[in-house]
Amino acid sequence: MTEPGGLDEEDRRRVLDLAAAASRTDGATSLSEDAELRLARGTGDSPAVHHLLRRGGDGALAGYAQLAGTPDALEGELVVHPDHRRHGHGTALLTEVEHLAAGAPVRLWSHGDTPGAAALADRHGWRRVRELLRLERPTAGLADLEVPALPDGVHVRPFVPGADDAAWVAVNAAAFASHPEQGRWTVEDLRARLGEAWFDPELLLLAEGPAGVLGFCWMKVEAGHGELYVLGVAPGHAGAGLGRALLVRGLRAVAQDPAPPALVDLYVDGDNVPALRLYARLGFERAAVDVQYASPTV
């Protein structure tokens, strides 16, 4: 049975348990941070967010889909528990997604680029439209990276919560104006991350000049895992080496921690050629792929 609607606390726990099992099997994080934040904070009960639960014959949670957006365009994720795959649960969930969309465009993420997801999409006429690559490299050696010089009049400092919120959101929106997720962040979205236990203002570096904030490098360290969370440069200052200068400083900050993580990773769109070149020069290599599929109506 597929159950649309909101989630209670027990359902949220079961969804997170299902996601953890799928992540271990697929070697990829099976739900995005946005999806997990909606679950953890209870914001998934908003009318703009839909939860679909699929239970097996024994009543156990077999699959889950989450959709968010407007009635005219929905985006989300679909995951089936590894113990319940190849029993029609993915098909049932995808059918329910299409029914809920009522002809509106939908895009769904498959984390890990699994053969099962590709086959399911193909059977239903969904198209592969976007790839998000996960790149990684060892932390060892990052502390020895040569620190690039900054442009004249520019200095780097840590983020100050409260004082820098609006400026950060403005630069992020400009830097990611064409990005389907990152560019839509609001002050509330930022503050949700600032409230997380992993947030460290010393790892959110701002490049500032006479005109204000020009770019930023945000590193995240959680449970022994290092990540380039977001790197952004205002359009008028892109291409001048500011991104690399910020990134090297951020990577060195993680590596110089008394107990640094063994690896640092990042996510980048597969068609972002300048970013891929930058990361390759710094020793990052491809580790996994997430794929977004578009419904036949897109």
GROMACS .gro file of C-alpha atoms in nm:
model
  298
    1MET     CA    1   0.000   0.000   0.000
    2THR     CA    2   0.124   0.350  -0.082
    3GLU     CA    3   0.036   0.614   0.176
    4PRO     CA    4   0.050   0.984   0.084
    5GLY     CA    5   0.038   1.248   0.353
    6GLY     CA    6   0.233   1.375   0.652
    7LEU     CA    7   0.463   1.179   0.879
    8ASP     CA    8   0.461   1.121   1.251
    9GLU     CA    9   0.779   1.079   1.452
   10GLU     CA   10   0.781   0.702   1.418
   11ASP     CA   11   0.745   0.724   1.041
   12ARG     CA   12   1.029   0.974   1.026
   13ARG     CA   13   1.254   0.737   1.219
   14ARG     CA   14   1.163   0.449   0.988
   15VAL     CA   15   1.237   0.659   0.679
   16LEU     CA   16   1.579   0.754   0.814
   17ASP     CA   17   1.651   0.390   0.899
   18LEU     CA   18   1.551   0.289   0.544
   19ALA     CA   19   1.772   0.563   0.399
   20ALA     CA   20   2.068   0.449   0.610
   21ALA     CA   21   2.028   0.090   0.488
   22ALA     CA   22   2.011   0.204   0.124
   23SER     CA   23   2.316   0.428   0.172
   24ARG     CA   24   2.522   0.137   0.302
   25THR     CA   25   2.419  -0.088   0.011
   26ASP     CA   26   2.452   0.169  -0.268
   27GLY     CA   27   2.765   0.343  -0.145
   28ALA     CA   28   2.593   0.682  -0.168
   29THR     CA   29   2.384   0.903   0.058
   30SER     CA   30   2.034   0.796  -0.035
   31LEU     CA   31   1.853   1.115   0.075
   32SER     CA   32   1.979   1.469   0.018
   33GLU     CA   33   2.046   1.707   0.304
   34ASP     CA   34   1.731   1.905   0.217
   35ALA     CA   35   1.518   1.592   0.238
   36GLU     CA   36   1.671   1.490   0.570
   37LEU     CA   37   1.626   1.840   0.714
   38ARG     CA   38   1.257   1.830   0.624
   39LEU     CA   39   1.228   1.499   0.807
   40ALA     CA   40   1.435   1.593   1.111
   41ARG     CA   41   1.278   1.935   1.163
   42GLY     CA   42   0.923   1.835   1.084
   43THR     CA   43   0.902   2.087   0.799
   44GLY     CA   44   0.790   1.804   0.577
   45ASP     CA   45   0.434   1.856   0.697
   46SER     CA   46   0.411   2.171   0.485
   47PRO     CA   47   0.153   2.150   0.205
   48ALA     CA   48   0.441   2.211  -0.039
   49VAL     CA   49   0.601   1.878   0.060
   50HIS     CA   50   0.456   1.533  -0.007
   51HIS     CA   51   0.560   1.205   0.154
   52LEU     CA   52   0.482   0.869  -0.004
   53LEU     CA   53   0.530   0.554   0.202
   54ARG     CA   54   0.528   0.204   0.058
   55ARG     CA   55   0.496  -0.087   0.299
   56GLY     CA   56   0.569  -0.452   0.235
   57GLY     CA   57   0.340  -0.744   0.308
   58ASP     CA   58   0.482  -0.770   0.661
   59GLY     CA   59   0.404  -0.404   0.729
   60ALA     CA   60   0.770  -0.297   0.722
   61LEU     CA   61   0.859   0.022   0.537
   62ALA     CA   62   0.972  -0.091   0.191
   63GLY     CA   63   1.006   0.240   0.009
   64TYR     CA   64   0.978   0.615   0.039
   65ALA     CA   65   0.944   0.913  -0.192
   66GLN     CA   66   0.948   1.282  -0.105
   67LEU     CA   67   0.831   1.556  -0.341
   68ALA     CA   68   0.864   1.931  -0.291
   69GLY     CA   69   0.791   2.238  -0.498
   70THR     CA   70   0.490   2.398  -0.661
   71PRO     CA   71   0.196   2.227  -0.833
   72ASP     CA   72   0.357   2.328  -1.165
   73ALA     CA   73   0.699   2.172  -1.098
   74LEU     CA   74   0.795   1.909  -0.843
   75GLU     CA   75   1.134   1.770  -0.746
   76GLY     CA   76   1.225   1.496  -0.504
   77GLU     CA   77   1.378   1.162  -0.426
   78LEU     CA   78   1.272   0.799  -0.430
   79VAL     CA   79   1.441   0.514  -0.244
   80VAL     CA   80   1.356   0.146  -0.186
   81HIS     CA   81   1.494  -0.056   0.104
   82PRO     CA   82   1.760  -0.305  -0.016
   83ASP     CA   83   1.568  -0.598   0.137
   84HIS     CA   84   1.254  -0.509  -0.060
   85ARG     CA   85   1.392  -0.441  -0.406
   86ARG     CA   86   1.274  -0.621  -0.721
   87HIS     CA   87   0.927  -0.669  -0.570
   88GLY     CA   88   0.746  -0.386  -0.748
   89HIS     CA   89   0.776  -0.124  -0.472
   90GLY     CA   90   0.973   0.119  -0.688
   91THR     CA   91   0.716   0.088  -0.966
   92ALA     CA   92   0.431   0.148  -0.720
   93LEU     CA   93   0.598   0.457  -0.578
   94LEU     CA   94   0.682   0.600  -0.919
   95THR     CA   95   0.323   0.544  -1.033
   96GLU     CA   96   0.200   0.730  -0.726
   97VAL     CA   97   0.444   1.014  -0.798
   98GLU     CA   98   0.307   1.046  -1.151
   99HIS     CA   99  -0.050   1.038  -1.021
  100LEU     CA  100   0.026   1.307  -0.763
  101ALA     CA  101   0.193   1.528  -1.025
  102ALA     CA  102  -0.115   1.511  -1.247
  103GLY     CA  103   0.085   1.590  -1.559
  104ALA     CA  104   0.313   1.855  -1.405
  105PRO     CA  105   0.689   1.815  -1.462
  106VAL     CA  106   0.872   1.609  -1.200
  107ARG     CA  107   1.242   1.543  -1.143
  108LEU     CA  108   1.364   1.267  -0.914
  109TRP     CA  109   1.712   1.195  -0.781
  110SER     CA  110   1.870   0.851  -0.780
  111HIS     CA  111   2.165   0.864  -0.543
  112GLY     CA  112   2.442   0.630  -0.647
  113ASP     CA  113   2.338   0.579  -1.011
  114THR     CA  114   2.209   0.228  -0.941
  115PRO     CA  115   2.114  -0.010  -1.227
  116GLY     CA  116   1.775  -0.066  -1.067
  117ALA     CA  117   1.690   0.303  -1.077
  118ALA     CA  118   1.806   0.329  -1.438
  119ALA     CA  119   1.589   0.033  -1.538
  120LEU     CA  120   1.285   0.171  -1.352
  121ALA     CA  121   1.324   0.509  -1.520
  122ASP     CA  122   1.362   0.350  -1.863
  123ARG     CA  123   1.046   0.140  -1.823
  124HIS     CA  124   0.844   0.451  -1.741
  125GLY     CA  125   0.998   0.678  -2.003
  126TRP     CA  126   1.187   0.901  -1.757
  127ARG     CA  127   1.501   1.066  -1.899
  128ARG     CA  128   1.844   1.110  -1.743
  129VAL     CA  129   1.887   1.489  -1.736
  130ARG     CA  130   2.151   1.572  -1.474
  131GLU     CA  131   2.454   1.416  -1.309
  132LEU     CA  132   2.596   1.525  -0.975
  133LEU     CA  133   2.947   1.392  -0.917
  134ARG     CA  134   3.099   1.321  -0.579
  135LEU     CA  135   3.474   1.381  -0.584
  136GLU     CA  136   3.713   1.302  -0.301
  137ARG     CA  137   4.079   1.315  -0.204
  138PRO     CA  138   4.285   1.229   0.106
  139THR     CA  139   4.331   1.504   0.363
  140ALA     CA  140   4.699   1.416   0.381
  141GLY     CA  141   4.899   1.679   0.195
  142LEU     CA  142   4.632   1.951   0.204
  143ALA     CA  143   4.813   2.141   0.478
  144ASP     CA  144   5.110   2.172   0.243
  145LEU     CA  145   4.918   2.336  -0.041
  146GLU     CA  146   5.065   2.668  -0.147
  147VAL     CA  147   4.828   2.947  -0.047
  148PRO     CA  148   4.738   3.162  -0.351
  149ALA     CA  149   4.762   3.538  -0.319
  150LEU     CA  150   4.442   3.737  -0.296
  151PRO     CA  151   4.349   4.017  -0.536
  152ASP     CA  152   4.449   4.365  -0.426
  153GLY     CA  153   4.218   4.505  -0.159
  154VAL     CA  154   4.065   4.166  -0.072
  155HIS     CA  155   4.105   3.987   0.261
  156VAL     CA  156   3.961   3.664   0.402
  157ARG     CA  157   3.790   3.635   0.740
  158PRO     CA  158   3.555   3.395   0.920
  159PHE     CA  159   3.178   3.433   0.891
  160VAL     CA  160   3.000   3.616   1.177
  161PRO     CA  161   2.653   3.465   1.238
  162GLY     CA  162   2.384   3.733   1.247
  163ALA     CA  163   2.601   4.009   1.107
  164ASP     CA  164   2.685   3.837   0.777
  165ASP     CA  165   2.364   3.643   0.706
  166ALA     CA  166   2.206   3.879   0.453
  167ALA     CA  167   2.536   3.947   0.272
  168TRP     CA  168   2.608   3.575   0.241
  169VAL     CA  169   2.261   3.501   0.100
  170ALA     CA  170   2.298   3.781  -0.156
  171VAL     CA  171   2.637   3.658  -0.281
  172ASN     CA  172   2.516   3.296  -0.283
  173ALA     CA  173   2.213   3.394  -0.491
  174ALA     CA  174   2.430   3.582  -0.740
  175ALA     CA  175   2.693   3.309  -0.765
  176PHE     CA  176   2.434   3.035  -0.814
  177ALA     CA  177   2.169   3.229  -1.008
  178SER     CA  178   2.131   2.947  -1.261
  179HIS     CA  179   2.159   2.662  -1.008
  180PRO     CA  180   1.827   2.483  -0.949
  181GLU     CA  181   1.876   2.437  -0.572
  182GLN     CA  182   2.160   2.639  -0.423
  183GLY     CA  183   2.058   2.972  -0.571
  184ARG     CA  184   1.718   2.961  -0.401
  185TRP     CA  185   1.852   2.964  -0.044
  186THR     CA  186   1.689   3.218   0.188
  187VAL     CA  187   1.814   3.358   0.518
  188GLU     CA  188   1.598   3.096   0.687
  189ASP     CA  189   1.767   2.819   0.487
  190LEU     CA  190   2.108   2.954   0.590
  191ARG     CA  191   2.013   2.978   0.957
  192ALA     CA  192   1.887   2.621   0.954
  193ARG     CA  193   2.243   2.514   0.870
  194LEU     CA  194   2.399   2.758   1.117
  195GLY     CA  195   2.198   2.583   1.388
  196GLU     CA  196   2.339   2.239   1.307
  197ALA     CA  197   2.588   2.086   1.553
  198TRP     CA  198   2.854   2.060   1.281
  199PHE     CA  199   2.858   2.431   1.195
  200ASP     CA  200   3.189   2.605   1.269
  201PRO     CA  201   3.217   2.975   1.172
  202GLU     CA  202   3.594   2.932   1.138
  203LEU     CA  203   3.526   2.697   0.844
  204LEU     CA  204   3.300   2.944   0.661
  205LEU     CA  205   3.548   3.186   0.507
  206LEU     CA  206   3.441   3.511   0.342
  207ALA     CA  207   3.644   3.705   0.085
  208GLU     CA  208   3.574   4.072   0.146
  209GLY     CA  209   3.672   4.380  -0.051
  210PRO     CA  210   3.581   4.751  -0.044
  211ALA     CA  211   3.242   4.672  -0.196
  212GLY     CA  212   3.160   4.399   0.056
  213VAL     CA  213   3.154   4.019   0.040
  214LEU     CA  214   3.284   3.887  -0.293
  215GLY     CA  215   3.286   3.512  -0.231
  216PHE     CA  216   3.301   3.237   0.028
  217CYS     CA  217   3.429   2.887   0.099
  218TRP     CA  218   3.225   2.679   0.343
  219MET     CA  219   3.379   2.359   0.476
  220LYS     CA  220   3.192   2.103   0.684
  221VAL     CA  221   3.337   1.845   0.923
  222GLU     CA  222   3.100   1.599   1.085
  223ALA     CA  223   3.161   1.255   1.238
  224GLY     CA  224   3.512   1.238   1.097
  225HIS     CA  225   3.398   1.331   0.747
  226GLY     CA  226   3.522   1.642   0.567
  227GLU     CA  227   3.329   1.812   0.289
  228LEU     CA  228   3.351   2.120   0.073
  229TYR     CA  229   2.998   2.230   0.151
  230VAL     CA  230   2.968   2.532  -0.079
  231LEU     CA  231   3.217   2.742  -0.275
  232GLY     CA  232   3.086   3.058  -0.441
  233VAL     CA  233   3.223   3.372  -0.604
  234ALA     CA  234   3.020   3.673  -0.715
  235PRO     CA  235   2.990   3.680  -1.097
  236GLY     CA  236   3.192   4.000  -1.139
  237HIS     CA  237   3.488   3.841  -0.961
  238ALA     CA  238   3.478   3.490  -1.109
  239GLY     CA  239   3.765   3.368  -1.323
  240ALA     CA  240   4.031   3.571  -1.143
  241GLY     CA  241   4.153   3.298  -0.908
  242LEU     CA  242   3.945   3.400  -0.607
  243GLY     CA  243   3.768   3.063  -0.595
  244ARG     CA  244   4.095   2.872  -0.581
  245ALA     CA  245   4.237   3.112  -0.322
  246LEU     CA  246   3.935   3.057  -0.099
  247LEU     CA  247   3.923   2.682  -0.153
  248VAL     CA  248   4.289   2.625  -0.066
  249ARG     CA  249   4.244   2.823   0.254
  250GLY     CA  250   3.936   2.619   0.343
  251LEU     CA  251   4.106   2.286   0.271
  252ARG     CA  252   4.409   2.383   0.478
  253ALA     CA  253   4.183   2.483   0.768
  254VAL     CA  254   4.030   2.133   0.769
  255ALA     CA  255   4.367   1.961   0.736
  256GLN     CA  256   4.518   2.162   1.023
  257ASP     CA  257   4.250   2.050   1.269
  258PRO     CA  258   4.399   1.855   1.564
  259ALA     CA  259   4.199   1.549   1.450
  260PRO     CA  260   4.146   1.597   1.075
  261PRO     CA  261   3.921   1.365   0.873
  262ALA     CA  262   4.095   1.111   0.650
  263LEU     CA  263   3.910   1.228   0.339
  264VAL     CA  264   3.750   1.543   0.203
  265ASP     CA  265   3.480   1.523  -0.061
  266LEU     CA  266   3.257   1.756  -0.259
  267TYR     CA  267   2.966   1.752  -0.504
  268VAL     CA  268   2.975   1.917  -0.845
  269ASP     CA  269   2.753   1.908  -1.152
  270GLY     CA  270   2.898   1.688  -1.421
  271ASP     CA  271   2.882   1.966  -1.682
  272ASN     CA  272   3.060   2.230  -1.469
  273VAL     CA  273   3.387   2.211  -1.661
  274PRO     CA  274   3.575   2.501  -1.490
  275ALA     CA  275   3.499   2.362  -1.144
  276LEU     CA  276   3.599   2.010  -1.247
  277ARG     CA  277   3.933   2.141  -1.373
  278LEU     CA  278   3.996   2.327  -1.048
  279TYR     CA  279   3.916   2.024  -0.835
  280ALA     CA  280   4.126   1.792  -1.051
  281ARG     CA  281   4.428   2.022  -1.012
  282LEU     CA  282   4.384   1.996  -0.635
  283GLY     CA  283   4.384   1.614  -0.644
  284PHE     CA  284   4.012   1.535  -0.628
  285GLU     CA  285   3.897   1.220  -0.809
  286ARG     CA  286   3.553   1.085  -0.901
  287ALA     CA  287   3.406   0.859  -0.632
  288ALA     CA  288   3.031   0.836  -0.706
  289VAL     CA  289   2.749   0.976  -0.921
  290ASP     CA  290   2.396   1.089  -0.841
  291VAL     CA  291   2.152   1.102  -1.132
  292GLN     CA  292   1.840   1.311  -1.176
  293TYR     CA  293   1.562   1.176  -1.396
  294ALA     CA  294   1.288   1.386  -1.554
  295SER     CA  295   0.933   1.267  -1.608
  296PRO     CA  296   0.807   1.222  -1.966
  297THR     CA  297   0.619   1.554  -1.934
  298VAL     CA  298   0.944   1.756  -1.892
   0.00000   0.00000   0.00000
